[in-house]
Every structure is written in C-alpha cells, then in structure tokens.
Tab-separated table of C-alpha atoms in Angstrom:
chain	number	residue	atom	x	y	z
S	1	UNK	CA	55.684	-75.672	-187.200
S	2	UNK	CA	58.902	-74.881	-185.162
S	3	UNK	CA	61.464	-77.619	-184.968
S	4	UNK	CA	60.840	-77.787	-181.461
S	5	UNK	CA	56.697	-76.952	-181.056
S	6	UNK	CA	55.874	-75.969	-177.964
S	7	UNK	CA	52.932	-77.906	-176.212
S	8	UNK	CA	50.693	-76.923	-173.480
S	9	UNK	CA	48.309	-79.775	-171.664
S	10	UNK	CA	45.998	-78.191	-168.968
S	11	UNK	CA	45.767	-81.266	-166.189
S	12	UNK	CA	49.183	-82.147	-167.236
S	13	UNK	CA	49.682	-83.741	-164.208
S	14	UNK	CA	46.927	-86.474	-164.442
S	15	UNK	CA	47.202	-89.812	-166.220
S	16	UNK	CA	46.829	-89.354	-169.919
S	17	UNK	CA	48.576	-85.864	-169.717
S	18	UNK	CA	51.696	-87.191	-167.768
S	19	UNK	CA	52.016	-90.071	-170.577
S	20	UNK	CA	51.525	-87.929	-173.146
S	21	UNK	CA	54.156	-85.222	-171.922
S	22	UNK	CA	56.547	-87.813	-171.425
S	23	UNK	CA	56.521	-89.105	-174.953
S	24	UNK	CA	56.326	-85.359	-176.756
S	25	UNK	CA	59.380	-84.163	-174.313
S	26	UNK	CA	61.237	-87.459	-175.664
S	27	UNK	CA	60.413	-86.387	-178.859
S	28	UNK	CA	62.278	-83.193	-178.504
S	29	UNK	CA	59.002	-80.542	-177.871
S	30	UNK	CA	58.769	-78.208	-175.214
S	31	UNK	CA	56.516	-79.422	-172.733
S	32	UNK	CA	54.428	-76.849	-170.927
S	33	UNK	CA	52.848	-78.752	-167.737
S	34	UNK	CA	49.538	-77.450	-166.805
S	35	UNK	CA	47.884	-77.427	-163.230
S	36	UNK	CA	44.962	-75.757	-160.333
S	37	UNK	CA	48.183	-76.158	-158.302
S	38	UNK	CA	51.450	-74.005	-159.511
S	39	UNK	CA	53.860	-76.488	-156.875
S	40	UNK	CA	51.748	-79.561	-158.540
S	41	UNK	CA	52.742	-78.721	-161.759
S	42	UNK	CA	56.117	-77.608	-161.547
S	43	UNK	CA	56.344	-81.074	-159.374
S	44	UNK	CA	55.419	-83.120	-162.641
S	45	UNK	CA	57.448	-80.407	-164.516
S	46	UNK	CA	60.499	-81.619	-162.559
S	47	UNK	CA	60.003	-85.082	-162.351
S	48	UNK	CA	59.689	-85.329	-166.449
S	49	UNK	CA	63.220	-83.181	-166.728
S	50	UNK	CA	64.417	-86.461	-164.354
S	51	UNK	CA	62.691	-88.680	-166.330
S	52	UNK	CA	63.700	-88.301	-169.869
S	53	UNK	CA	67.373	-86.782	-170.651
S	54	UNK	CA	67.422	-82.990	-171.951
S	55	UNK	CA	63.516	-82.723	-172.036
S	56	UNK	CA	62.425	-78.927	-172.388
S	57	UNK	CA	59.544	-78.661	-169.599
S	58	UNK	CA	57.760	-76.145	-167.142
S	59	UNK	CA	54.911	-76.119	-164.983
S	60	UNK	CA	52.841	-73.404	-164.599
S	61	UNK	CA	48.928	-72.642	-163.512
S	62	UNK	CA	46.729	-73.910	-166.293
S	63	UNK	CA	45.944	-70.229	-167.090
S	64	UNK	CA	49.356	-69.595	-167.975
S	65	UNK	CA	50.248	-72.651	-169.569
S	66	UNK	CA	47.326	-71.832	-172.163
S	67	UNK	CA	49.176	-68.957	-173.254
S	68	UNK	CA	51.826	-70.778	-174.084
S	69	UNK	CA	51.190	-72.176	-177.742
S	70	UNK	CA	48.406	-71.736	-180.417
S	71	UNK	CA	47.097	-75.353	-180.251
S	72	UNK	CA	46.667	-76.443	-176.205
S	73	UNK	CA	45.981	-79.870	-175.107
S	74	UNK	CA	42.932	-80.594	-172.597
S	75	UNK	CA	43.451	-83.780	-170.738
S	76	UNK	CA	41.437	-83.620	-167.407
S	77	UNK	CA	38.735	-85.883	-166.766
S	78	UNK	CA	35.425	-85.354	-167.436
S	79	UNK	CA	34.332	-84.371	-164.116
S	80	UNK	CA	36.657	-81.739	-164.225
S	81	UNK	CA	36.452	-80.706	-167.813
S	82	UNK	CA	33.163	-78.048	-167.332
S	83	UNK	CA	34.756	-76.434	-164.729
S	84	UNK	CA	38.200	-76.426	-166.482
S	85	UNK	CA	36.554	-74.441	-169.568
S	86	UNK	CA	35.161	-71.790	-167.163
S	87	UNK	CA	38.915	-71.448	-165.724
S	88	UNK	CA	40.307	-71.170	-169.279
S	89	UNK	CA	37.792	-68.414	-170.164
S	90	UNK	CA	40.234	-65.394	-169.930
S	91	UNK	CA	43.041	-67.689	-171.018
S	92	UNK	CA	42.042	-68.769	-174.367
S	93	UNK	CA	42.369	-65.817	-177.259
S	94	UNK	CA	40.435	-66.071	-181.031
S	95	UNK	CA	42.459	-68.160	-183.075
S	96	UNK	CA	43.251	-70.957	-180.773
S	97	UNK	CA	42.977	-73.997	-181.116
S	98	UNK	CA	42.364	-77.029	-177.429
S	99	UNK	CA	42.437	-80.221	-178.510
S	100	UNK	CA	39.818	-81.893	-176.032
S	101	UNK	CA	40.773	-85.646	-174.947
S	102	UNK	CA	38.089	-85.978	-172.573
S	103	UNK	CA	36.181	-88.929	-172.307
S	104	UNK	CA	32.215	-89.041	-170.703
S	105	UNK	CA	32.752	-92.222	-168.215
S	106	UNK	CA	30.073	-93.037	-166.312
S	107	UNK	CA	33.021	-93.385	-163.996
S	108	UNK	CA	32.719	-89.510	-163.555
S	109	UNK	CA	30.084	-90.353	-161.368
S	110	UNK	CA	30.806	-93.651	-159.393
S	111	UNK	CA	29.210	-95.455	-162.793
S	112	UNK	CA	31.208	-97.998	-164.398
S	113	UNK	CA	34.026	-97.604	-166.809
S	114	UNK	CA	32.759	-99.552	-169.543
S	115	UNK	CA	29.760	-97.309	-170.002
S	116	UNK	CA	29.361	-93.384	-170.806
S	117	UNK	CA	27.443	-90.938	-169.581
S	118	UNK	CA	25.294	-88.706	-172.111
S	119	UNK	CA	26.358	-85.366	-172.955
S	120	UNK	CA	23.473	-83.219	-174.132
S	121	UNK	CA	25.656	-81.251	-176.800
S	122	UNK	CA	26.090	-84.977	-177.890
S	123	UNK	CA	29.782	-85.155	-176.642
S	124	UNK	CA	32.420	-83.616	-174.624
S	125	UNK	CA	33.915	-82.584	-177.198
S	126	UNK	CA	30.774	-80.776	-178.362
S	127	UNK	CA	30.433	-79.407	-174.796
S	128	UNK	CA	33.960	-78.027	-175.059
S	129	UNK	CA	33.544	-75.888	-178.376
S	130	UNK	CA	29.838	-74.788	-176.802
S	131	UNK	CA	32.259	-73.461	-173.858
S	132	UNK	CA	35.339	-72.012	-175.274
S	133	UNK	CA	35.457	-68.451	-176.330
S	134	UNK	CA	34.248	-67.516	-179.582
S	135	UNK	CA	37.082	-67.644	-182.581
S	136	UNK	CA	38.695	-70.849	-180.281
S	137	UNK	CA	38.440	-74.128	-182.528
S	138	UNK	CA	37.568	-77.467	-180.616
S	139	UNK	CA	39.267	-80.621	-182.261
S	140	UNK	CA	38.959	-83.743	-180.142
S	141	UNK	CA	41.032	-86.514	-180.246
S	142	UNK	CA	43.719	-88.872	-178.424
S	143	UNK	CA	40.395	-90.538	-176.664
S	144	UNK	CA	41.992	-93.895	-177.454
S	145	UNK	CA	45.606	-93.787	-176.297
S	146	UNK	CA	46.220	-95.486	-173.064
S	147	UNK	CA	47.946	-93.912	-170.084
S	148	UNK	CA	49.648	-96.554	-168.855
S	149	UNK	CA	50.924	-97.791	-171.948
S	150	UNK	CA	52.626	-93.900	-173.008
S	151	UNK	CA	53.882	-94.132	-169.096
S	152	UNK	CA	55.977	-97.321	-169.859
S	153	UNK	CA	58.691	-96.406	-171.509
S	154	UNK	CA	59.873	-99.856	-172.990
S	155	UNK	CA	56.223	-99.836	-174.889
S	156	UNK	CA	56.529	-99.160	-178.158
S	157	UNK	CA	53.077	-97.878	-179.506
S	158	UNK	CA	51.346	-99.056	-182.403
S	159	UNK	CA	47.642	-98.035	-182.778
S	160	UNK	CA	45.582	-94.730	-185.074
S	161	UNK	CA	43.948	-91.826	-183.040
S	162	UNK	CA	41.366	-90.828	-184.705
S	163	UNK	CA	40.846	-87.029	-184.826
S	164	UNK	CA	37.344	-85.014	-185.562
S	165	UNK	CA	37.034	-81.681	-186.274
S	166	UNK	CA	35.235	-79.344	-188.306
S	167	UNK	CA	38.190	-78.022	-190.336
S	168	UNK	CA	40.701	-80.279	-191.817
S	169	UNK	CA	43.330	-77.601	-191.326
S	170	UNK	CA	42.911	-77.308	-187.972
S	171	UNK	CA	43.184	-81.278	-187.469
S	172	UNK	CA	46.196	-81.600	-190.077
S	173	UNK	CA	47.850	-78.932	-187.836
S	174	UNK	CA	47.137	-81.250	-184.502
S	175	UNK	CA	47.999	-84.341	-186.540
S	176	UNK	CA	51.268	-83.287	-186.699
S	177	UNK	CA	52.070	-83.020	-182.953
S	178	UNK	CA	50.494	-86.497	-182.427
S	179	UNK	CA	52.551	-87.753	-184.915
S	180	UNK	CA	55.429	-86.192	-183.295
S	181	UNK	CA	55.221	-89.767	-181.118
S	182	UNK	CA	56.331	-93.150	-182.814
S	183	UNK	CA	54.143	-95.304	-183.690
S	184	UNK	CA	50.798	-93.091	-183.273
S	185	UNK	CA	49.067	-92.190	-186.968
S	186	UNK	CA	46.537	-89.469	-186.755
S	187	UNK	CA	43.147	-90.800	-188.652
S	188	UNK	CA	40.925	-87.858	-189.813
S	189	UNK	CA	37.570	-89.103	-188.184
S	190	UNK	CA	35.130	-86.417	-189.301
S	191	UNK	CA	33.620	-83.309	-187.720
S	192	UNK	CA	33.511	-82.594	-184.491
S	193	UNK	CA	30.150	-84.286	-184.453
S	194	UNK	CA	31.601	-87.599	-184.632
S	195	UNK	CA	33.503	-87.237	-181.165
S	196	UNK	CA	30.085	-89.283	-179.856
S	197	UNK	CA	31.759	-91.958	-181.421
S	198	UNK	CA	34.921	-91.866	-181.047
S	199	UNK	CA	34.618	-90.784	-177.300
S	200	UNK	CA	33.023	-93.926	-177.183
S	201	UNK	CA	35.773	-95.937	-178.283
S	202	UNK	CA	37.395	-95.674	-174.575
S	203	UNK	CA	35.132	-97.422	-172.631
S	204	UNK	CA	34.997	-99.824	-175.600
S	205	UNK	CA	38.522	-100.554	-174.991
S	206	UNK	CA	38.226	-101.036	-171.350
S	207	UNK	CA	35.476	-103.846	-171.862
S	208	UNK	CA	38.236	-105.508	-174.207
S	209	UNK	CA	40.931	-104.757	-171.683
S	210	UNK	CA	39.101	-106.542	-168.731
S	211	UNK	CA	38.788	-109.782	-170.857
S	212	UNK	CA	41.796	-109.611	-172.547
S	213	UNK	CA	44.742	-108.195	-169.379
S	214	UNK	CA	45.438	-106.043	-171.944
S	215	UNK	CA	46.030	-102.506	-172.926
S	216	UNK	CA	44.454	-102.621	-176.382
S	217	UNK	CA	44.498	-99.728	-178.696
S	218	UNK	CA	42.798	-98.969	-182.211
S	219	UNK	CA	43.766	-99.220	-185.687
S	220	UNK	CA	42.068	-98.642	-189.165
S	221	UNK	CA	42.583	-100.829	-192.224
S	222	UNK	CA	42.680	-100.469	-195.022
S	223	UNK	CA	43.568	-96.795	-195.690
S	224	UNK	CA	45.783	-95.432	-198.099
S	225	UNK	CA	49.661	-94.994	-197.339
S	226	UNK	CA	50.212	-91.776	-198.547
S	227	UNK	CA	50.155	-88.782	-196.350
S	228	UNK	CA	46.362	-87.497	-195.833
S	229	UNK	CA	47.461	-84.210	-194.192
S	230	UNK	CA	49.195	-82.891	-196.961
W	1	UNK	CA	31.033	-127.955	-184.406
W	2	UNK	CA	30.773	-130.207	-188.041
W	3	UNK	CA	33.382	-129.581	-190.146
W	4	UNK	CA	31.170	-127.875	-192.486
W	5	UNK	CA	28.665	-126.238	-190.900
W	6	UNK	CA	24.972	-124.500	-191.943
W	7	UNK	CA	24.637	-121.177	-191.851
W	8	UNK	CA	21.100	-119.497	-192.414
W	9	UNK	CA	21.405	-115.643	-192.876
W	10	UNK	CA	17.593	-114.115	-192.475
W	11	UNK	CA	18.309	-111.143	-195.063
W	12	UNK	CA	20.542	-112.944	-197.167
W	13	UNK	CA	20.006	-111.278	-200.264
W	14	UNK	CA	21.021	-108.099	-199.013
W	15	UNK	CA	24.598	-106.584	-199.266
W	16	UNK	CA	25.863	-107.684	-196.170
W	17	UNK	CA	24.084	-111.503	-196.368
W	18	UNK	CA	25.618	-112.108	-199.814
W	19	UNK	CA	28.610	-110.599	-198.903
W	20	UNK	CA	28.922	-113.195	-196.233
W	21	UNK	CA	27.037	-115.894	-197.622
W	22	UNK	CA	30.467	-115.984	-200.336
W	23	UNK	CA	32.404	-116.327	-198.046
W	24	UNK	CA	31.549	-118.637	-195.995
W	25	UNK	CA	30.149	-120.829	-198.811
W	26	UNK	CA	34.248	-120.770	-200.169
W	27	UNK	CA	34.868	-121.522	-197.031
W	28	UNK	CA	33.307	-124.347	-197.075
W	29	UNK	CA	29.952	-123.806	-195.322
W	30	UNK	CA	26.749	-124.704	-196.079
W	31	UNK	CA	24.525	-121.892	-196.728
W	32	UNK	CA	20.820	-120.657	-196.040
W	33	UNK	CA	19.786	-117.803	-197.833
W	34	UNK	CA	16.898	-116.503	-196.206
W	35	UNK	CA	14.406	-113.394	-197.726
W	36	UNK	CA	10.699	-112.873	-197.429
W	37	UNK	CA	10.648	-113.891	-201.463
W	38	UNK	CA	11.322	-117.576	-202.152
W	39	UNK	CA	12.192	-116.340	-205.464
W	40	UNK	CA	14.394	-114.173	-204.587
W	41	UNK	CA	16.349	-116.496	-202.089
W	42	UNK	CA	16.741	-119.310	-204.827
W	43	UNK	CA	17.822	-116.839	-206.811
W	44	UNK	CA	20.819	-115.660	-204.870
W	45	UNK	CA	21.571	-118.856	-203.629
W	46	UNK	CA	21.729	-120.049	-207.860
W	47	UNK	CA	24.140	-116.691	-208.014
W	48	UNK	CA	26.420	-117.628	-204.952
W	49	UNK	CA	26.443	-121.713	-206.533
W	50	UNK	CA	27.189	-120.223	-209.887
W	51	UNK	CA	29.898	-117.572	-208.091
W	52	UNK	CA	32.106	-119.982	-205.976
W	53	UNK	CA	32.679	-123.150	-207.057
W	54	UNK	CA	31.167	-126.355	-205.421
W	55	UNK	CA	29.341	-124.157	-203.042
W	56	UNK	CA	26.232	-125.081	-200.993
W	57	UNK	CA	23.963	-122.856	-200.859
W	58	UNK	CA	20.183	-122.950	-200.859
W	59	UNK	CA	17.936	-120.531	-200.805
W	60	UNK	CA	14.377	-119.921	-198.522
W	61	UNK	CA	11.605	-118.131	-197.239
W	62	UNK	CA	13.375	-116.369	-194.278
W	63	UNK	CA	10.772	-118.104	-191.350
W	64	UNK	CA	11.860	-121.433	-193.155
W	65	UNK	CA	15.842	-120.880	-193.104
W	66	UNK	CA	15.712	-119.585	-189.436
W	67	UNK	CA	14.732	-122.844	-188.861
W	68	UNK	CA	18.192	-124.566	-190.494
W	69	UNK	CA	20.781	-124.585	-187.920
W	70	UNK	CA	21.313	-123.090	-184.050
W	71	UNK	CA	23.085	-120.114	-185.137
W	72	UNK	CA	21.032	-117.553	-187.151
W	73	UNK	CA	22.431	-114.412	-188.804
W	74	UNK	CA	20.296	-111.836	-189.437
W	75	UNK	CA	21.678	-109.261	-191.639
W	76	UNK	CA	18.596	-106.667	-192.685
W	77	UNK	CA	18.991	-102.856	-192.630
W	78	UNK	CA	17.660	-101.009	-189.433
W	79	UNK	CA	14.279	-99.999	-190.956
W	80	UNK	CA	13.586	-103.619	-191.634
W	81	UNK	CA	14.628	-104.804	-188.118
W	82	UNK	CA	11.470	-105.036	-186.271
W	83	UNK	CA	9.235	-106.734	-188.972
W	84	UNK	CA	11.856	-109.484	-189.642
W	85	UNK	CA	12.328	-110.025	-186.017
W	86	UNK	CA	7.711	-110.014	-186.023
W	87	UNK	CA	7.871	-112.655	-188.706
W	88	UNK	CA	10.196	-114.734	-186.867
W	89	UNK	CA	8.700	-115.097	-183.447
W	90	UNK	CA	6.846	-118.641	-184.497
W	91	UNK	CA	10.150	-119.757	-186.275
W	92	UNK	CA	12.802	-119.086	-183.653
W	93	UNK	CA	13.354	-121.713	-180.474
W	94	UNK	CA	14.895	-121.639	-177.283
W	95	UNK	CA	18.472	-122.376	-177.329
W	96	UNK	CA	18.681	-120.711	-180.240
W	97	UNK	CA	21.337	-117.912	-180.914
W	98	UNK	CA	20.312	-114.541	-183.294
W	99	UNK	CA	23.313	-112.990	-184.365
W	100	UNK	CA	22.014	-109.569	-184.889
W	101	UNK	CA	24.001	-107.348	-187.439
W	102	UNK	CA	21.936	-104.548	-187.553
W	103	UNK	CA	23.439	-100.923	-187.807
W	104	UNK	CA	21.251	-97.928	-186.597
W	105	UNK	CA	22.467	-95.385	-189.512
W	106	UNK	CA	20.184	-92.482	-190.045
W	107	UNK	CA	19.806	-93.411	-193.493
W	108	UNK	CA	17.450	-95.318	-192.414
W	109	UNK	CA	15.153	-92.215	-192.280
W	110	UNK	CA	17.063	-90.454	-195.263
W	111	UNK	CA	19.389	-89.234	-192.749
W	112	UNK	CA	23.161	-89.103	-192.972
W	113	UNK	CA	25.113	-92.904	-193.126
W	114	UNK	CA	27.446	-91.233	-190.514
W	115	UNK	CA	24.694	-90.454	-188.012
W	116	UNK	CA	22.796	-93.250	-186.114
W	117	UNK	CA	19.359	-92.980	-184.685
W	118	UNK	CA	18.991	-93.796	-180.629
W	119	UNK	CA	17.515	-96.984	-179.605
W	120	UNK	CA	15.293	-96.956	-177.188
W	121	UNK	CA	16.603	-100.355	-175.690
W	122	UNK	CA	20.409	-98.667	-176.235
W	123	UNK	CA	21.062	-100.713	-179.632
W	124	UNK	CA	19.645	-102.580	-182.211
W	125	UNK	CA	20.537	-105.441	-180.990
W	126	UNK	CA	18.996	-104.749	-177.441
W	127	UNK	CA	16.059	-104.423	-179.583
W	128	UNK	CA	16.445	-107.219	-181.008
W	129	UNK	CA	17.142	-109.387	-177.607
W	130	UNK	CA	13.926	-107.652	-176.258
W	131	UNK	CA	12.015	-109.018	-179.458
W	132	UNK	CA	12.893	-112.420	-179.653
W	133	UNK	CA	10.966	-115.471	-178.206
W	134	UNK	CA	12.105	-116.582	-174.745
W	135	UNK	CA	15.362	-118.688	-174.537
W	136	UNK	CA	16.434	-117.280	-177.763
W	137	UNK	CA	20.058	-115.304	-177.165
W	138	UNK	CA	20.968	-112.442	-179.278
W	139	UNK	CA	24.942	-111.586	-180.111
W	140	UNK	CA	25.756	-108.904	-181.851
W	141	UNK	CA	28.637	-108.694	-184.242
W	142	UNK	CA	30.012	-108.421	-188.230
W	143	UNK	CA	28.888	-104.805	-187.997
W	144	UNK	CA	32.180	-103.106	-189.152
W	145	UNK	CA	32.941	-105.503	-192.102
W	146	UNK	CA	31.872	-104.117	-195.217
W	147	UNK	CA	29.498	-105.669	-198.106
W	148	UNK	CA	31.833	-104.512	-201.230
W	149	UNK	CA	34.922	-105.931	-199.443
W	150	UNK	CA	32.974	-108.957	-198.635
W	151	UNK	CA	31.772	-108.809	-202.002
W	152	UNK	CA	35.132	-108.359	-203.637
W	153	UNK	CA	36.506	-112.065	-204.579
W	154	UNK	CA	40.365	-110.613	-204.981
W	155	UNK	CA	39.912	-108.192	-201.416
W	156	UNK	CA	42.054	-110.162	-198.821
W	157	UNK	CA	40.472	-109.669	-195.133
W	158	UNK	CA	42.162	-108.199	-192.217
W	159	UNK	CA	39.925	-106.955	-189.897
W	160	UNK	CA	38.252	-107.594	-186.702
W	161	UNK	CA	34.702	-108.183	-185.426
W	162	UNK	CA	33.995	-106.975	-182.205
W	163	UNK	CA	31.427	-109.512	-180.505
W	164	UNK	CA	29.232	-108.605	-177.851
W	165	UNK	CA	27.028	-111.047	-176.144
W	166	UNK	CA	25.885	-111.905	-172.310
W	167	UNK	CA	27.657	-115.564	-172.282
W	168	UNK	CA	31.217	-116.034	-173.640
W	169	UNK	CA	30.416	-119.277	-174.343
W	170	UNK	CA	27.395	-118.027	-177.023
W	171	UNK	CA	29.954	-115.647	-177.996
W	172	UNK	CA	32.883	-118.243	-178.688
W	173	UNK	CA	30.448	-120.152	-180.776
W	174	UNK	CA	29.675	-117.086	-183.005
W	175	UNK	CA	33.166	-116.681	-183.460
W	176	UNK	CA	33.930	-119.833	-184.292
W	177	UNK	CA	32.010	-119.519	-187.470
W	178	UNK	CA	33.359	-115.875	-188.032
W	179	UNK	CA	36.676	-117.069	-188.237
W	180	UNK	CA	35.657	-119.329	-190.579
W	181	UNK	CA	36.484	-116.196	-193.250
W	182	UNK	CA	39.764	-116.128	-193.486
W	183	UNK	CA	41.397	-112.577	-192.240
W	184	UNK	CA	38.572	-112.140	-189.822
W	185	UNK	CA	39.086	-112.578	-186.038
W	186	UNK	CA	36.561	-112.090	-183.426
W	187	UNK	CA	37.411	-110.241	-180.542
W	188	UNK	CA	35.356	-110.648	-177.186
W	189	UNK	CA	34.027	-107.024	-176.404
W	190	UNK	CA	31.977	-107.603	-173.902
W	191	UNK	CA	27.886	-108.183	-172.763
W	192	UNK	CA	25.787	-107.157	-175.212
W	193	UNK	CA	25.014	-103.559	-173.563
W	194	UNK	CA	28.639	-102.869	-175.969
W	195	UNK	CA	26.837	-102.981	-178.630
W	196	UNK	CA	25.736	-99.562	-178.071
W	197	UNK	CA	29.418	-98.787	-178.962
W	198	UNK	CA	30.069	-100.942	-181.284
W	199	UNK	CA	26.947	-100.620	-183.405
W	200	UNK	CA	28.520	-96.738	-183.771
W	201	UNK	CA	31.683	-98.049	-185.351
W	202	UNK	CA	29.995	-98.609	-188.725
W	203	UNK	CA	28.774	-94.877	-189.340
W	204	UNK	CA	32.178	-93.909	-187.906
W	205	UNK	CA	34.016	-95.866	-190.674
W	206	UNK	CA	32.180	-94.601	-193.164
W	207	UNK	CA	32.900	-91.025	-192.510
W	208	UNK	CA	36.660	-92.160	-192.529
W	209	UNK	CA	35.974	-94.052	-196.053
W	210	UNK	CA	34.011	-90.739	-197.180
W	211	UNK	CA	37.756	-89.263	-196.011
W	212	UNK	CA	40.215	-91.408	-197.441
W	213	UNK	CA	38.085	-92.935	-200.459
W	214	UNK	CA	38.625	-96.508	-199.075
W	215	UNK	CA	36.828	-99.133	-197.054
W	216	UNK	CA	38.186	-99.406	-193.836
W	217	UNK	CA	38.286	-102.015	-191.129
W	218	UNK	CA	38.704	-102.471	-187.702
W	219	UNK	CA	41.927	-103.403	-185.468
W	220	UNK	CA	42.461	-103.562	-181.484
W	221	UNK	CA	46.442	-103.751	-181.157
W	222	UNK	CA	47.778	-105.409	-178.292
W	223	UNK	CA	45.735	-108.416	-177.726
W	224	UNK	CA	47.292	-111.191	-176.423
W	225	UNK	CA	48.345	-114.150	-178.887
W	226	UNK	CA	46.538	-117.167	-177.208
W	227	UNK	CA	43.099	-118.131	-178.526
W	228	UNK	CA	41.188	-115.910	-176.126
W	229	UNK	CA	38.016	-118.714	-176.868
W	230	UNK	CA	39.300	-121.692	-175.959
C-alpha cells in the first residue's frame, strides 16, 4: 500500500461515510467522495478540505469515484444499497474489492432501529457479493462504528470492527485502511457468511445506546497482541 | 438480596453450569446443581466442594433444584432445551425468573458451532418464555462467556454479559448475581426480542477463537461509569 492510499466511499456524503472520510483524510489518505449528485459530492468534498487542514479530497459521481482505487468503500443505507449495486455495475472491474458497511434496519422501512430486516442471501453483505460483477470480492465490515462518534472530532475511538470475508488476504488488505484510524483494530470475523451476525451487532448497539445515552462500540477480549494480518 | 445467595443451575453438570457453578460457589454463593441424574448432580456438586474451598454446593434432580431459590439458571445445550423446559412446567412458579442461557449453534444438528439454527419464536430464549408456566419471566444472558475460561481457576474475567429481559427490574436482579463473578459486568441490552442478537454472539466468537486460537469475550466501550442498575 501507497503511503498515501487512496479511498473511494460511494454515499460519501451520508452519515457513516462523512465520519469515516473525515478520520481517513486526517490520517493523511486521499479521500475520494462518492455521490447520485456530482454538486452533492464535491459539496462534502469541500467542506472536509475546510474541515481538517491539508486533507487530499474530491467528489465525484459514485461511478467515477469507484474507479478510483482497488478496494472501494460502500456506505449507503440499506434502502439504497440494491439500487446502488445496479449503478456500480459498469463501474466495478474483476479484481476489486467494495467493502460493504451496510446494515439491514428495519428502519429501511419505517421499522424500528433496534430490529433488522431479513435478507434472503442471509445478509447484505451476502446480497452485495450476489450483485457485484463477477471477479469483484465482497468483504463487509465497519457495521459497528458510530457516525456520530467519527464526526466529533475531540472523540477519541476505542472499539474492534470486526471484518468477514472469504479470503483473509482480501480482509488483511482492508484491515489496513481501517487501521489507518486511531484507536480502531480490525478483528478477522470469518467468511462473508458471518456478516448475519455481525450486521446484527448495529441494532444491538442502538438497544444499548437508548438505555445507556451512549454511543457504545464493540471490543473483543481476550485475543492475542501480535499482529493477525501479517 | 442475602449476602450469600442460592443459585440453582438446571443443567449444572454441563460445561457452562460447572463453569459457573465455580465461580459463584468462590464467590461465595450457595449452589444448586441441578441434572436429570441425582447421581450425577451429587457428584459434581462433591467435585465443585472438593475444587474450591469451603464451597456450598449441593447437588439435585433438576425439577427439585428449580425449586431452590427465585432465580433459576438454566444452562443445557439447544437440543436439550425443550425437554428440560417439559420437565419443569410442575416445578417452576409464578414470580419466578428463568435465566435462559441457551445458544442455537447448529451443532446441535451436527452442523457448524459458527452457524445457528432459526427459532421459530426468534430465539431460544423466546422459546423458552413461550414454554414456561404463566407468571414465570425468562432473561436471557451469560451466553458469550465461555465454559474453559469459566473453568480455568488462574483465567482472570473481563468480559461482559449482555442481558436481555422485558423488565429492568428482573434484569437488574440477574445482574446482580452475575456480577457476583468477579470481571463480569452485565450490561442492559434491551427486551428480550435482543436476544435474537445476542444469542448470535456466541457462534460469532467462536469463529474469531477458531481465528486467533483464543477464547474471546465480549466488550461495549463507552458506557457510562454510574451503576446503570441502581
């Protein structure tokens, strides 16, 4: 990996992608802000170059921005995610690899956020590699990482995201760009299978959340301290 | 709550049960060890008195220990569910509370210990609820804590135990004896519909422990200091 990766998020503009840009673009990569909207994105595209000194970032249609890097990040919700992968169709090239964040809220459909809504492949993650073009690797992960916590700047973070995919060097290869933010270890969860679970870990945390006022994030004990991605 | 409590755990002879039944019995509890063999309860309860020293521990016919105390842990695997839960409909009362610690893993039909089976109800413990005699409150919890770190006399605990449960009050009860174990905190995550979820956490942690050769725990980061069940 380049010094500097370059990192594409299709909805780039929403919640979780925002956050997330904002913390990789302090982290010295080159954010590539992904949008339906060109002006929307080079709006968020502008307002992170305001937001955090010297950051590296663009905003371009979604189609372009997932040109931009080998490994492209898909934070949209889940409402949006189907007709997202139909967009990215012509886009995405054998050898890719989208990291899907997307989470199956019930809240997709005025349901609440504490409970999910069943995906036939058995996740959305599932539904995203069933999708994709053929030769493009799904990995899912960053399910568990609050928006509003990577949008406040003073929060340090402190939690695991746990990452499932079929190949671990696929995952070690995302692992690194998610450990490109302080204080967020990437946890090899499994295959892609096991995305039903840890999908489910958001609306877990927003059960725990609403009791606690809290923005509560996952961590694993017990796991060895040397480096699992080597 | 007396300071030292009884604790009847329907199963107890299992992995989980003993693991349990240790420590709470060096914590100071007194303990039922319930199974469907007399024999085979006094036997584990002469183990556990031999084990930890001064300990209290007795063990009985499963219908008999129910009886014992309010709180009743059940601890059998998934396949065994449903008939423990038949044999106990004469020995459970109202205002009773089951804390059900039953994990849905495949293996319970020689399928894979990172795959669960689908509850009709939604979890096990829904099941359970559903089973019990009327008045009787199920809460489910301990799922994610494992028997050979239980089991382990030099392992130090640092984990939590998600709790999930209709009433807080039923819950803070529960987790008033959980944190009995020293390095174990119970954290409120919600009605017992969660349990979906968190019933999923245990197959999900061991596909990390197949990973990492370890036995991992749970953490939520960023919970508020103050006892949340006061």
């Amino acid at each position: 990996m380049a010094e500097s990766p370059v990192i594409p998020i299709v909805g780039g503009t929403g919640a979780l992608g925002a956050g997330l840009a904002r913390r990789w673009a302090a982290a010295g990569a080159s954010i590539v802000i992904g949008s339906r909207s060109e002006e929307r994105a080079e709006g968020a595209a502008a307002k992170l170059r305001a937001e955090v000194p010297d950051a590296n970032a663009e905003g371009l249609l979604n189609e372009e921005a997932a040109k931009r890097a080998e490994i492209v990040f898909l934070t949209v919700p889940f409402r949006a995610q189907s007709e997202n992968l139909n967009n990215l169709r012509e886009a995405l090239q054998p050898g890719q690899i989208l990291v899907d964040c997307t989470v199956p809220l019930a809240a997709a459909v005025s349901g609440k956020a504490t409970r999910s809504l069943g995906v036939w492949q058995g996740s959305a993650a599932q539904q995203a590699q069933e999708m994709v073009p053929d030769g493009v690797t799904v990995v899912a992960a960053l399910h568990t990482v609050g928006a509003p916590t990577l949008a406040d700047a003073d929060a340090d973070l402190d939690e695991d995201v746990p990452v499932c995919g079929d190949r671990k060097a696929d995952k070690a290869r995302v692992a690194k760009l998610i450990e490109l933010i302080p204080g967020l270890r990437a946890v090899n969860a499994g295959p892609l299978e096991m995305a039903r679970i840890v999908e489910q870990l958001t609306p877990l945390l927003i059960s725990i959340n609403t009791r606690y006022k809290t923005h509560a994030g996952i961590r694993l004990t017990g796991l060895p301290d040397d480096n699992h991605w080597q």
